[in-house]
Amino acid sequence: MIKDNKTYQVLLIEDNPGDVLLIEEYIKEYIRNPAIVHFDNFEQARDLLSEGKHQLDIILLDLTLPNMQGEELIQAMLTIAGDVPVLVLTGFADMAFSIKSLELGVADYLLKDDLTGFSLYKAIIHNITRKKFIRELQQSEKRYNALFHHSPQPMWVYDMETLKFLDVNIAAEYQYGYSREEFMSLTLKDIRPDSEVPILQNAVEGIKAEQIGYSSGNYFHKKKNGDIFPVEIHGNNIDYGINPCRIITANDLTDIHKKTEAIKEQNKRLQDIAWTQSHLVRAPLSRMMGLMDLLDYEGVSESEKDFCLKELRKSAYELDEIVHKIVKKSESIQFDEAYEQGNPDH
Amino acid sequence: MSKETLIIDDDKIICFLHKKLCERNGIESALIFTEAQEAVNYLKDSDTPGREVLLLLDINMPVMNGWDVLDALKKVELKSRVDVIMVTSSIDDADLTRSKDYEHVRGFVSKPLDLEKLQSISQRDTFLTLL
């Protein structure tokens, strides 16, 4: 017979020595090297489990122990068993109680009278695997929940019929200033300035009418304290409630707008300089060129020559002064370095 | 009947140079205006049918600039025929384009004027651009 080679760690709690022997035999029928820990009372089992150092795969529990029995025992066991599945073993063919014990949270219910090596092995493997799947499913759900709730970007889910918030994440609470509880009593209209409410309604109607999936757009939103800020919205359909729902991420654009304003201001100053160059610089320059032309003409009188030279000198100094001013102005253009300073995440 | 020539520029040296150039080009009696408003007043006051005037007009002037002069001319609808040459230190494309919107303007010439440019001005009938 082929035996299972894995080392299963089994805790057996059973006070009847005959049953202990029988069960250990059954286990060994299909598992080559089981690590069986046996106690004949609940208290020792409790001591082992409460240490938290065990690596048990499964607990086999007899329902009639010296100091504790039945429902009370199940409750006590489940509170200390943690993730380890609990298999209940008993001699009573009591269907009503077996169903109740499953509702309480035991993994399975086996009758000692019906037990065979194979049925016990099957129950052990089935319940260990099942517990493992459940654990993985819970972890996965937890992980995806965390992706939403701990996302650094404000996110929420809303009902397209009522516009009510159905879920919001921590970043949204922080960004908008409403607590989760407050959000749950609000609709999308409450985070829009009054003037933007028709825009919101049009957008939602448009999405419904044209059955749009992904969409994005730039809007203005309102915080709890009344502050209005620019925001970039990305949305998509999601199965959540009874009505069609959408999941939204909201990017605060305040910083980007500030940056854009700073760039605009800088551009304006650069344009100023370009204008100055073409107009202010060319004024004395064109005068100088004209004066030099005049000096070249035939028949220019001595007094005219003196005049030209004097004016040439004046214009040259004027030009020099203008160039100095332009240099000064250029030096004053320094991009706001606050924007360049690092955020450790970037 | 000979053409009258008006030099409108707030820069006195430029006015002096342009007048000298006009003289060399056979225009003996070019009038100088360093205040644009005075030139507009003069044109209005001495307006007569059949009279021909050439305006050498600067753009960047304090108080009333070249564009203001053109707007004023458009408004008063003179009986005289006024041809305007924008003479400017500006070499902006925007200014060149804008000057073409005015029917009086026949040319856009960058400073400084020289004999060659002045001769082209008096000969050409189409819009003249000398940068």
Short mmCIF file of C-alpha atoms in Angstrom, two decimals:
data_model
loop_
_atom_site.label_atom_id
_atom_site.label_comp_id
_atom_site.label_asym_id
_atom_site.label_seq_id
_atom_site.Cartn_x
_atom_site.Cartn_y
_atom_site.Cartn_z
CA MET A 1 0.00 0.00 0.00
CA ILE A 2 1.26 3.42 -0.88
CA LYS A 3 1.53 5.72 2.12
CA ASP A 4 1.52 9.48 2.34
CA ASN A 5 5.11 10.58 3.00
CA LYS A 6 4.38 14.01 4.41
CA THR A 7 4.90 14.53 8.11
CA TYR A 8 1.53 15.62 9.42
CA GLN A 9 1.48 17.15 12.89
CA VAL A 10 -1.62 15.82 14.60
CA LEU A 11 -2.89 16.72 18.04
CA LEU A 12 -5.12 13.98 19.44
CA ILE A 13 -7.20 14.79 22.53
CA GLU A 14 -8.84 11.59 23.71
CA ASP A 15 -9.22 10.12 27.20
CA ASN A 16 -10.14 6.55 26.24
CA PRO A 17 -6.86 4.58 25.87
CA GLY A 18 -8.53 2.03 23.58
CA ASP A 19 -9.72 4.75 21.22
CA VAL A 20 -6.28 6.39 21.30
CA LEU A 21 -4.68 3.18 20.18
CA LEU A 22 -7.26 2.64 17.47
CA ILE A 23 -7.05 6.15 16.09
CA GLU A 24 -3.25 6.15 16.05
CA GLU A 25 -3.36 2.89 14.13
CA TYR A 26 -5.86 4.33 11.65
CA ILE A 27 -3.66 7.37 11.11
CA LYS A 28 -0.55 5.28 10.53
CA GLU A 29 -2.38 3.15 7.99
CA TYR A 30 -2.11 5.89 5.37
CA ILE A 31 0.51 8.28 6.73
CA ARG A 32 4.05 6.97 6.98
CA ASN A 33 5.49 9.31 9.64
CA PRO A 34 2.80 11.21 11.43
CA ALA A 35 3.88 13.38 14.38
CA ILE A 36 1.11 12.64 16.82
CA VAL A 37 0.88 14.53 20.10
CA HIS A 38 -1.59 12.93 22.47
CA PHE A 39 -3.29 14.42 25.56
CA ASP A 40 -6.11 12.90 27.53
CA ASN A 41 -7.48 16.23 28.75
CA PHE A 42 -8.29 19.69 27.45
CA GLU A 43 -6.02 21.55 29.86
CA GLN A 44 -2.77 20.14 28.46
CA ALA A 45 -3.91 20.87 24.93
CA ARG A 46 -4.69 24.42 25.99
CA ASP A 47 -1.20 24.82 27.46
CA LEU A 48 0.43 23.62 24.25
CA LEU A 49 -1.68 25.82 21.99
CA SER A 50 -1.40 28.93 24.13
CA GLU A 51 2.40 28.76 23.92
CA GLY A 52 1.91 29.54 20.25
CA LYS A 53 5.00 27.56 19.20
CA HIS A 54 3.24 24.54 17.71
CA GLN A 55 3.09 23.76 13.99
CA LEU A 56 -0.02 21.61 14.12
CA ASP A 57 -1.80 20.66 10.92
CA ILE A 58 -4.96 19.31 12.53
CA ILE A 59 -6.62 18.70 15.89
CA LEU A 60 -8.66 15.53 16.56
CA LEU A 61 -10.96 16.17 19.50
CA ASP A 62 -13.01 13.67 21.50
CA LEU A 63 -16.19 15.31 22.73
CA THR A 64 -16.33 13.65 26.15
CA LEU A 65 -13.28 14.59 28.19
CA PRO A 66 -13.03 14.26 31.99
CA ASN A 67 -13.50 17.96 32.81
CA MET A 68 -15.30 19.27 29.77
CA GLN A 69 -17.73 17.98 27.20
CA GLY A 70 -19.93 18.85 24.24
CA GLU A 71 -20.65 22.40 23.18
CA GLU A 72 -18.64 23.93 26.01
CA LEU A 73 -15.58 21.95 24.94
CA ILE A 74 -16.01 22.89 21.28
CA GLN A 75 -16.26 26.60 22.15
CA ALA A 76 -13.19 26.42 24.38
CA MET A 77 -11.22 24.52 21.75
CA LEU A 78 -12.10 26.81 18.88
CA THR A 79 -11.03 29.93 20.76
CA ILE A 80 -7.50 28.55 21.15
CA ALA A 81 -7.20 26.53 17.91
CA GLY A 82 -6.65 29.58 15.69
CA ASP A 83 -6.06 28.54 12.09
CA VAL A 84 -5.79 24.82 12.82
CA PRO A 85 -8.84 22.83 11.71
CA VAL A 86 -10.62 20.93 14.51
CA LEU A 87 -12.02 17.46 13.70
CA VAL A 88 -14.57 16.28 16.25
CA LEU A 89 -14.69 12.55 17.12
CA THR A 90 -17.45 11.04 19.16
CA GLY A 91 -19.33 7.85 19.82
CA PHE A 92 -22.77 9.44 19.77
CA ALA A 93 -24.74 9.17 16.59
CA ASP A 94 -26.39 12.48 17.32
CA MET A 95 -27.19 14.24 14.03
CA ALA A 96 -28.66 17.36 15.60
CA PHE A 97 -25.54 18.02 17.64
CA SER A 98 -23.19 17.25 14.75
CA ILE A 99 -24.87 19.92 12.64
CA LYS A 100 -24.67 22.36 15.54
CA SER A 101 -20.95 21.68 16.01
CA LEU A 102 -20.33 22.47 12.35
CA GLU A 103 -22.20 25.74 12.77
CA LEU A 104 -20.01 26.53 15.76
CA GLY A 105 -17.01 26.27 13.48
CA VAL A 106 -15.49 22.81 13.73
CA ALA A 107 -14.07 21.59 10.43
CA ASP A 108 -15.72 18.18 10.43
CA TYR A 109 -17.63 15.67 12.57
CA LEU A 110 -16.72 11.99 12.55
CA LEU A 111 -18.44 9.06 14.29
CA LYS A 112 -15.99 6.71 15.96
CA ASP A 113 -18.18 3.69 15.14
CA ASP A 114 -17.99 4.40 11.42
CA LEU A 115 -14.31 5.25 11.39
CA THR A 116 -11.88 3.40 9.11
CA GLY A 117 -8.28 4.16 8.32
CA PHE A 118 -9.27 5.50 4.96
CA SER A 119 -12.18 7.66 6.12
CA LEU A 120 -9.97 9.24 8.81
CA TYR A 121 -7.14 9.84 6.37
CA LYS A 122 -9.53 11.35 3.85
CA ALA A 123 -11.05 13.62 6.52
CA ILE A 124 -7.60 14.78 7.68
CA ILE A 125 -6.34 15.59 4.18
CA HIS A 126 -9.61 17.15 3.06
CA ASN A 127 -9.82 19.48 6.06
CA ILE A 128 -6.16 20.52 6.01
CA THR A 129 -6.44 21.40 2.32
CA ARG A 130 -9.75 23.14 2.76
CA LYS A 131 -8.40 25.26 5.60
CA LYS A 132 -5.40 26.14 3.47
CA PHE A 133 -7.63 27.31 0.58
CA ILE A 134 -9.80 29.33 2.92
CA ARG A 135 -6.71 30.95 4.41
CA GLU A 136 -5.35 31.81 0.97
CA LEU A 137 -8.70 33.20 -0.11
CA GLN A 138 -8.89 35.35 3.01
CA GLN A 139 -5.34 36.60 2.48
CA SER A 140 -6.07 37.41 -1.13
CA GLU A 141 -9.21 39.27 -0.18
CA LYS A 142 -7.29 41.10 2.51
CA ARG A 143 -4.55 41.99 0.03
CA TYR A 144 -6.99 43.36 -2.54
CA ASN A 145 -8.85 45.21 0.14
CA ALA A 146 -5.57 46.76 1.22
CA LEU A 147 -4.85 47.79 -2.36
CA PHE A 148 -8.01 49.86 -2.22
CA HIS A 149 -7.96 51.04 1.37
CA HIS A 150 -4.23 51.73 1.65
CA SER A 151 -3.75 53.13 -1.84
CA PRO A 152 -1.92 56.46 -1.51
CA GLN A 153 -4.38 57.84 -4.06
CA PRO A 154 -7.87 58.87 -2.94
CA MET A 155 -10.39 56.27 -4.18
CA TRP A 156 -14.06 55.52 -3.75
CA VAL A 157 -16.94 53.49 -5.10
CA TYR A 158 -20.27 55.17 -5.78
CA ASP A 159 -23.77 54.15 -6.81
CA MET A 160 -24.64 55.63 -10.20
CA GLU A 161 -28.36 55.87 -9.38
CA THR A 162 -28.17 57.57 -5.98
CA LEU A 163 -24.63 59.05 -6.36
CA LYS A 164 -24.01 57.84 -2.81
CA PHE A 165 -20.57 56.76 -1.65
CA LEU A 166 -20.49 53.01 -1.01
CA ASP A 167 -16.85 52.77 0.00
CA VAL A 168 -13.96 55.22 0.42
CA ASN A 169 -10.31 54.67 1.21
CA ILE A 170 -8.08 56.28 3.82
CA ALA A 171 -6.41 58.62 1.33
CA ALA A 172 -9.84 59.99 0.37
CA GLU A 173 -10.71 60.63 4.01
CA TYR A 174 -7.42 62.48 4.39
CA GLN A 175 -7.74 64.45 1.16
CA TYR A 176 -11.36 65.54 1.60
CA GLY A 177 -11.44 65.86 5.40
CA TYR A 178 -14.55 63.68 5.87
CA SER A 179 -14.42 60.56 8.02
CA ARG A 180 -15.52 57.28 6.51
CA GLU A 181 -18.82 57.49 8.42
CA GLU A 182 -19.45 61.01 7.11
CA PHE A 183 -18.66 59.92 3.55
CA MET A 184 -21.26 57.15 3.82
CA SER A 185 -24.00 59.73 4.32
CA LEU A 186 -22.81 61.95 1.42
CA THR A 187 -23.28 61.86 -2.34
CA LEU A 188 -20.86 62.94 -5.07
CA LYS A 189 -22.64 66.31 -5.16
CA ASP A 190 -21.32 67.09 -1.70
CA ILE A 191 -17.70 67.08 -2.84
CA ARG A 192 -18.39 69.41 -5.78
CA PRO A 193 -18.69 73.19 -5.68
CA ASP A 194 -22.34 74.14 -6.48
CA SER A 195 -21.36 75.42 -9.90
CA GLU A 196 -19.97 72.00 -10.85
CA VAL A 197 -23.02 69.92 -9.88
CA PRO A 198 -24.63 70.16 -13.36
CA ILE A 199 -21.30 69.10 -14.90
CA LEU A 200 -21.28 66.07 -12.60
CA GLN A 201 -24.86 65.13 -13.50
CA ASN A 202 -24.14 65.47 -17.22
CA ALA A 203 -21.05 63.30 -16.89
CA VAL A 204 -22.93 60.54 -15.01
CA GLU A 205 -25.85 60.66 -17.49
CA GLY A 206 -23.37 60.48 -20.36
CA ILE A 207 -21.67 57.41 -18.90
CA LYS A 208 -25.04 55.70 -18.41
CA ALA A 209 -26.42 56.63 -21.84
CA GLU A 210 -23.35 55.63 -23.80
CA GLN A 211 -22.42 52.70 -21.52
CA ILE A 212 -18.93 54.06 -21.10
CA GLY A 213 -16.40 51.92 -19.23
CA TYR A 214 -13.19 53.73 -18.46
CA SER A 215 -13.38 57.51 -18.40
CA SER A 216 -11.30 60.41 -17.12
CA GLY A 217 -11.55 64.15 -16.80
CA ASN A 218 -10.44 67.23 -14.92
CA TYR A 219 -12.84 68.83 -12.46
CA PHE A 220 -12.97 70.92 -9.32
CA HIS A 221 -13.76 69.29 -6.00
CA LYS A 222 -14.66 70.65 -2.60
CA LYS A 223 -13.23 69.58 0.76
CA LYS A 224 -15.16 69.47 4.01
CA ASN A 225 -13.63 72.84 4.99
CA GLY A 226 -14.92 74.39 1.75
CA ASP A 227 -11.56 74.51 -0.04
CA ILE A 228 -11.91 74.03 -3.80
CA PHE A 229 -9.10 72.25 -5.61
CA PRO A 230 -8.44 70.96 -9.15
CA VAL A 231 -8.59 67.23 -9.55
CA GLU A 232 -8.03 64.61 -12.24
CA ILE A 233 -10.60 61.81 -12.12
CA HIS A 234 -10.30 58.29 -13.50
CA GLY A 235 -13.30 56.00 -13.30
CA ASN A 236 -14.47 52.57 -14.34
CA ASN A 237 -17.46 50.28 -13.83
CA ILE A 238 -17.39 47.85 -10.92
CA ASP A 239 -19.76 45.18 -9.57
CA TYR A 240 -20.48 46.32 -6.06
CA GLY A 241 -24.07 46.99 -5.13
CA ILE A 242 -27.41 46.29 -6.73
CA ASN A 243 -27.23 49.35 -8.99
CA PRO A 244 -24.45 50.03 -11.50
CA CYS A 245 -21.43 51.34 -9.61
CA ARG A 246 -18.17 53.00 -10.50
CA ILE A 247 -14.76 52.98 -8.89
CA ILE A 248 -12.95 56.30 -8.93
CA THR A 249 -9.42 57.49 -8.33
CA ALA A 250 -8.85 61.19 -7.75
CA ASN A 251 -5.54 62.96 -8.35
CA ASP A 252 -5.11 66.28 -6.58
CA LEU A 253 -3.73 68.64 -9.24
CA THR A 254 -3.00 71.55 -6.90
CA ASP A 255 0.76 71.07 -7.04
CA ILE A 256 0.78 70.54 -10.79
CA HIS A 257 -1.25 73.71 -11.26
CA LYS A 258 1.15 75.63 -9.05
CA LYS A 259 4.04 74.31 -11.09
CA THR A 260 2.32 75.29 -14.33
CA GLU A 261 1.72 78.78 -12.98
CA ALA A 262 5.39 79.05 -12.04
CA ILE A 263 6.39 78.00 -15.56
CA LYS A 264 3.95 80.47 -17.09
CA GLU A 265 5.40 83.25 -14.94
CA GLN A 266 8.90 82.28 -16.01
CA ASN A 267 7.87 82.24 -19.66
CA LYS A 268 6.41 85.69 -19.30
CA ARG A 269 9.68 86.99 -17.92
CA LEU A 270 11.59 85.35 -20.75
CA GLN A 271 9.21 86.92 -23.27
CA ASP A 272 9.79 90.27 -21.59
CA ILE A 273 13.50 89.83 -22.14
CA ALA A 274 13.00 88.87 -25.77
CA TRP A 275 10.80 91.94 -26.28
CA THR A 276 13.35 94.16 -24.58
CA GLN A 277 16.03 92.84 -26.85
CA SER A 278 14.10 93.49 -30.01
CA HIS A 279 12.84 96.93 -29.01
CA LEU A 280 15.01 98.60 -26.40
CA VAL A 281 18.30 97.30 -27.75
CA ARG A 282 17.45 98.08 -31.32
CA ALA A 283 16.49 101.68 -30.53
CA PRO A 284 20.00 102.97 -29.70
CA LEU A 285 21.52 100.48 -32.14
CA SER A 286 19.50 101.68 -35.11
CA ARG A 287 20.29 105.26 -34.11
CA MET A 288 24.00 104.43 -34.12
CA MET A 289 23.74 102.78 -37.51
CA GLY A 290 21.97 105.86 -38.87
CA LEU A 291 24.60 108.17 -37.40
CA MET A 292 27.43 106.14 -38.91
CA ASP A 293 25.68 106.26 -42.30
CA LEU A 294 25.56 110.04 -42.02
CA LEU A 295 29.29 110.21 -41.25
CA ASP A 296 29.94 108.44 -44.55
CA TYR A 297 28.01 110.91 -46.66
CA GLU A 298 29.85 113.32 -48.90
CA GLY A 299 29.65 116.91 -47.94
CA VAL A 300 29.11 116.36 -44.23
CA SER A 301 30.16 119.48 -42.36
CA GLU A 302 32.59 119.45 -39.44
CA SER A 303 29.90 120.48 -36.98
CA GLU A 304 27.68 117.66 -38.23
CA LYS A 305 30.54 115.20 -37.74
CA ASP A 306 31.03 116.42 -34.17
CA PHE A 307 27.34 116.08 -33.56
CA CYS A 308 27.30 112.51 -34.92
CA LEU A 309 30.26 111.44 -32.78
CA LYS A 310 28.73 112.94 -29.67
CA GLU A 311 25.43 111.16 -30.31
CA LEU A 312 27.21 107.90 -31.17
CA ARG A 313 28.89 107.99 -27.79
CA LYS A 314 25.60 108.71 -26.00
CA SER A 315 23.83 105.87 -27.79
CA ALA A 316 26.69 103.47 -27.06
CA TYR A 317 26.38 104.19 -23.33
CA GLU A 318 22.62 103.83 -23.52
CA LEU A 319 23.04 100.44 -25.17
CA ASP A 320 25.48 99.34 -22.50
CA GLU A 321 23.03 100.27 -19.77
CA ILE A 322 20.25 98.30 -21.45
CA VAL A 323 22.43 95.22 -21.80
CA HIS A 324 23.22 95.42 -18.07
CA LYS A 325 19.53 95.58 -17.26
CA ILE A 326 18.81 92.52 -19.40
CA VAL A 327 21.53 90.53 -17.67
CA LYS A 328 20.10 91.47 -14.28
CA LYS A 329 16.64 90.43 -15.34
CA SER A 330 17.87 87.08 -16.65
CA GLU A 331 19.60 86.40 -13.36
CA SER A 332 16.37 86.98 -11.47
CA ILE A 333 14.79 84.03 -13.28
CA GLN A 334 15.38 81.09 -11.04
CA PHE A 335 12.88 78.31 -11.07
CA ASP A 336 11.33 77.69 -7.68
CA GLU A 337 13.63 75.04 -6.31
CA ALA A 338 11.06 73.80 -3.80
CA TYR A 339 9.51 71.80 -6.62
CA GLU A 340 12.78 70.12 -7.41
CA GLN A 341 13.42 68.89 -3.89
CA GLY A 342 12.94 65.21 -3.44
CA ASN A 343 10.15 63.25 -1.95
CA PRO A 344 11.65 59.90 -0.81
CA ASP A 345 9.04 58.02 -2.87
CA HIS A 346 10.05 59.70 -6.12
CA MET B 1 1.69 118.90 -56.77
CA SER B 2 4.56 117.53 -54.75
CA LYS B 3 4.18 115.06 -51.94
CA GLU B 4 4.46 116.22 -48.34
CA THR B 5 6.57 114.11 -46.03
CA LEU B 6 6.02 113.82 -42.24
CA ILE B 7 8.54 112.19 -39.91
CA ILE B 8 6.87 110.99 -36.68
CA ASP B 9 9.27 109.66 -34.05
CA ASP B 10 9.89 110.46 -30.40
CA ASP B 11 13.65 110.01 -30.90
CA LYS B 12 15.05 113.42 -31.90
CA ILE B 13 18.24 111.97 -33.31
CA ILE B 14 16.28 109.59 -35.55
CA CYS B 15 14.16 112.52 -36.71
CA PHE B 16 17.28 114.51 -37.52
CA LEU B 17 18.85 111.58 -39.41
CA HIS B 18 15.68 110.85 -41.36
CA LYS B 19 15.29 114.50 -42.30
CA LYS B 20 18.89 114.55 -43.56
CA LEU B 21 18.16 111.45 -45.64
CA CYS B 22 15.03 112.99 -47.09
CA GLU B 23 17.03 116.06 -48.10
CA ARG B 24 19.58 113.86 -49.86
CA ASN B 25 16.72 112.18 -51.64
CA GLY B 26 15.34 115.48 -52.88
CA ILE B 27 12.69 115.99 -50.23
CA GLU B 28 13.65 119.39 -48.87
CA SER B 29 10.83 120.17 -46.49
CA ALA B 30 10.09 117.03 -44.43
CA LEU B 31 8.22 117.96 -41.25
CA ILE B 32 9.34 116.54 -37.91
CA PHE B 33 6.90 115.55 -35.14
CA THR B 34 8.24 114.10 -31.91
CA GLU B 35 4.70 114.13 -30.48
CA ALA B 36 2.37 111.96 -32.57
CA GLN B 37 -0.78 113.83 -31.52
CA GLU B 38 0.60 117.03 -33.07
CA ALA B 39 1.09 115.25 -36.38
CA VAL B 40 -2.51 113.98 -36.34
CA ASN B 41 -3.76 117.49 -35.53
CA TYR B 42 -1.66 118.95 -38.35
CA LEU B 43 -3.06 116.41 -40.85
CA LYS B 44 -6.62 117.21 -39.82
CA ASP B 45 -6.16 120.98 -39.84
CA SER B 46 -4.47 121.14 -43.24
CA ASP B 47 -6.64 118.48 -44.88
CA THR B 48 -7.51 119.26 -48.53
CA PRO B 49 -8.78 117.06 -51.37
CA GLY B 50 -6.08 115.86 -53.77
CA ARG B 51 -3.29 116.42 -51.31
CA GLU B 52 -0.73 113.63 -50.98
CA VAL B 53 1.16 112.90 -47.76
CA LEU B 54 3.87 110.35 -46.91
CA LEU B 55 4.14 109.42 -43.23
CA LEU B 56 7.33 107.88 -41.86
CA LEU B 57 5.78 106.52 -38.66
CA ASP B 58 7.54 105.04 -35.63
CA ILE B 59 5.63 102.38 -33.64
CA ASN B 60 6.93 102.57 -30.08
CA MET B 61 6.32 106.03 -28.76
CA PRO B 62 5.09 107.22 -25.37
CA VAL B 63 1.57 108.75 -24.99
CA MET B 64 0.38 108.10 -28.55
CA ASN B 65 2.10 105.26 -30.36
CA GLY B 66 2.13 104.34 -34.05
CA TRP B 67 -0.98 102.15 -33.80
CA ASP B 68 -2.88 104.99 -32.12
CA VAL B 69 -1.96 107.25 -35.02
CA LEU B 70 -3.24 104.71 -37.54
CA ASP B 71 -6.47 104.29 -35.55
CA ALA B 72 -6.91 108.06 -35.45
CA LEU B 73 -6.39 108.33 -39.24
CA LYS B 74 -8.96 105.59 -39.84
CA LYS B 75 -11.46 107.46 -37.72
CA VAL B 76 -11.17 110.93 -39.25
CA GLU B 77 -11.42 109.85 -42.94
CA LEU B 78 -9.18 112.53 -44.42
CA LYS B 79 -9.71 113.87 -47.91
CA SER B 80 -5.96 113.85 -48.43
CA ARG B 81 -4.27 110.70 -49.62
CA VAL B 82 -2.06 109.47 -46.79
CA ASP B 83 0.54 106.75 -47.37
CA VAL B 84 2.17 105.37 -44.24
CA ILE B 85 5.52 103.63 -43.97
CA MET B 86 6.07 102.06 -40.56
CA VAL B 87 9.66 102.84 -39.64
CA THR B 88 10.52 100.97 -36.51
CA SER B 89 13.26 99.46 -34.44
CA SER B 90 10.89 96.57 -33.83
CA ILE B 91 11.52 93.50 -35.95
CA ASP B 92 8.52 91.63 -34.57
CA ASP B 93 6.54 89.54 -37.04
CA ALA B 94 3.46 90.35 -34.99
CA ASP B 95 3.95 94.08 -35.68
CA LEU B 96 4.50 93.45 -39.39
CA THR B 97 1.32 91.37 -39.64
CA ARG B 98 -0.66 93.91 -37.67
CA SER B 99 0.49 96.79 -39.87
CA LYS B 100 -0.96 95.04 -42.93
CA ASP B 101 -4.44 95.37 -41.43
CA TYR B 102 -4.38 99.12 -41.99
CA GLU B 103 -5.18 100.35 -45.50
CA HIS B 104 -3.00 103.45 -45.13
CA VAL B 105 0.10 101.38 -44.48
CA ARG B 106 2.16 100.71 -47.56
CA GLY B 107 5.34 99.43 -46.01
CA PHE B 108 7.18 98.15 -42.97
CA VAL B 109 10.79 99.22 -42.77
CA SER B 110 13.28 98.66 -39.99
CA LYS B 111 15.44 101.43 -38.61
CA PRO B 112 17.73 102.95 -39.55
CA LEU B 113 16.46 104.29 -42.84
CA ASP B 114 19.09 104.67 -45.50
CA LEU B 115 19.10 106.10 -49.01
CA GLU B 116 18.40 102.74 -50.59
CA LYS B 117 15.36 102.10 -48.42
CA LEU B 118 14.06 105.60 -48.95
CA GLN B 119 14.34 105.25 -52.72
CA SER B 120 12.44 101.95 -52.62
CA ILE B 121 9.71 103.61 -50.62
CA SER B 122 9.10 106.30 -53.17
CA GLN B 123 9.09 103.86 -56.06
CA ARG B 124 7.04 100.92 -54.92
CA ASP B 125 3.27 100.64 -55.07
CA THR B 126 2.81 97.20 -53.49
CA PHE B 127 3.30 96.55 -49.76
CA LEU B 128 6.96 97.02 -49.00
CA THR B 129 8.82 95.06 -46.35
CA LEU B 130 12.44 96.00 -45.64
CA LEU B 131 13.78 94.45 -42.46
#
